[in-house]
């Protein structure tokens, strides 16, 4: 049996936890270093599977990539000769699609094995393709090989209106636009923190990107960018996961190295449920303190694009609301199929009824231990939150999904008093 987490639940989380670098910023910024054409140093990268996968992918393309123990990565893209990114590792992670924008801009051509959909939805990339074509690229889809080829002798600035607010398309087209002649204006863009972080990184490399985090992003193309050193922002979703786990275990946890403005929607929901959330700074960095002593009140949650409630925290939040007092209605507005964790929560005694994009969670007094199986990264996080609060022992399987996005999870949870063990299968 593959390795799994064994968790003895119903123990309050107490103490301090420090947040790592943001996965969804890291997986965009690492491919973006190709645009520099010179060595870059990235700090505060989370030591997670997705970062290690991108290291291997860039090395296979020909770049020199080293990761130090402290989560610092040096990347020298000058060794990249190939335009062929169709080897198997590419399809192993969805965020490899950022190579499209980076390599199209840096080399004028790229061939990429397409990421599949996944259990949370079809996850098409039509908006990415729309953006590249608007910039003057020829984009061909080889459906037999599931490969996308993009070519552009030169990219020209354009005005682009996305039909769908998409994090990936916003970032990918922003990458390509940094080397398009003239000005590109992107409308109906996503505003997540990792988009702003990627824009800041591009500007450190000599790009001119303005308006990231607002409804309109302007990019003035440049012919030359340079290497730089950059530190990744703290992970908004990891922060929210620990906030929710603290409340779900009726705990008292100080979460350090956070950006409070990124957490406003999550703070509001936890406060509405009866948790206490305090913000402070110790002179060096901001922290959030989450305390819950009572049974939470049921709340309704609607996932929205930033600054709304993040879809990536819908699954952990549901685990918390499984033992709330009353009926919580959760509406998943971003992905069409992001309730695969419900079946597993029911194994632990949850009472959840799903109809298309709406899950109705009828709070029970407590969850009980059992064997549950992660189906994706944040479903795994949901099962961890449920296991931490459940009476008895829970075994969470398929934890490879969880290792993709949470750095040092067992160490951080054990330091907060969790009884958790990674059992080698
Ligand atoms: C990013 O995925 C994140 N992944 C996801 O986090 C996150 O859930 C999502 O943004 C939303 O915040 C990374 O950043 C690596 P989208 P992405 O394009 O870019 C539709 C995690 O757990 N759409 O914003 O793929 C799409 O189907 C992961 O860390 C199109 O229709 O998400 C979805 O319904 C899971 N056409 C909606 O837009 C397109 O061309 C939002 O998707 C692109 C997207």
JSON list of C-alpha atoms in Angstrom, two decimals, residues 4 17-18 31 34-35 94 97 99 102 105 114 129 134 146 176 198 207 210 221 271 305 322 328 352 403 413:
[
{"chain": "A", "resi": 4, "resn": "UNK", "atom": "CA", "xyz": [-0.45, 7.49, 3.83]},
{"chain": "A", "resi": 17, "resn": "UNK", "atom": "CA", "xyz": [3.29, 28.04, 12.15]},
{"chain": "A", "resi": 18, "resn": "UNK", "atom": "CA", "xyz": [5.28, 29.88, 9.46]},
{"chain": "A", "resi": 31, "resn": "UNK", "atom": "CA", "xyz": [9.29, 29.25, -16.20]},
{"chain": "A", "resi": 34, "resn": "UNK", "atom": "CA", "xyz": [13.52, 31.85, -19.40]},
{"chain": "A", "resi": 35, "resn": "UNK", "atom": "CA", "xyz": [12.67, 35.41, -20.50]},
{"chain": "A", "resi": 94, "resn": "UNK", "atom": "CA", "xyz": [-0.59, 21.51, -15.36]},
{"chain": "A", "resi": 97, "resn": "UNK", "atom": "CA", "xyz": [1.68, 25.46, -19.72]},
{"chain": "A", "resi": 99, "resn": "UNK", "atom": "CA", "xyz": [6.34, 27.44, -20.86]},
{"chain": "A", "resi": 102, "resn": "UNK", "atom": "CA", "xyz": [7.79, 32.15, -21.83]},
{"chain": "A", "resi": 105, "resn": "UNK", "atom": "CA", "xyz": [8.33, 35.24, -26.21]},
{"chain": "A", "resi": 114, "resn": "UNK", "atom": "CA", "xyz": [-0.77, 19.70, -23.28]},
{"chain": "A", "resi": 129, "resn": "UNK", "atom": "CA", "xyz": [-4.59, 30.40, -27.15]},
{"chain": "A", "resi": 134, "resn": "UNK", "atom": "CA", "xyz": [-4.08, 38.13, -30.62]},
{"chain": "A", "resi": 146, "resn": "UNK", "atom": "CA", "xyz": [-2.12, 16.24, -27.66]},
{"chain": "A", "resi": 176, "resn": "UNK", "atom": "CA", "xyz": [4.28, 36.55, -23.91]},
{"chain": "A", "resi": 198, "resn": "UNK", "atom": "CA", "xyz": [4.64, 37.32, -11.28]},
{"chain": "A", "resi": 207, "resn": "UNK", "atom": "CA", "xyz": [9.78, 44.27, -18.28]},
{"chain": "A", "resi": 210, "resn": "UNK", "atom": "CA", "xyz": [1.45, 47.86, -15.00]},
{"chain": "A", "resi": 221, "resn": "UNK", "atom": "CA", "xyz": [7.09, 45.17, -24.80]},
{"chain": "A", "resi": 271, "resn": "UNK", "atom": "CA", "xyz": [-15.38, 35.45, 11.81]},
{"chain": "A", "resi": 305, "resn": "UNK", "atom": "CA", "xyz": [-12.23, 35.09, -8.37]},
{"chain": "A", "resi": 322, "resn": "UNK", "atom": "CA", "xyz": [-19.11, 19.55, 8.51]},
{"chain": "A", "resi": 328, "resn": "UNK", "atom": "CA", "xyz": [-24.06, 25.63, 5.28]},
{"chain": "A", "resi": 352, "resn": "UNK", "atom": "CA", "xyz": [-23.39, 16.67, 2.58]},
{"chain": "A", "resi": 403, "resn": "UNK", "atom": "CA", "xyz": [3.01, 16.72, -1.26]},
{"chain": "A", "resi": 413, "resn": "UNK", "atom": "CA", "xyz": [1.19, 20.10, 11.99]}
]
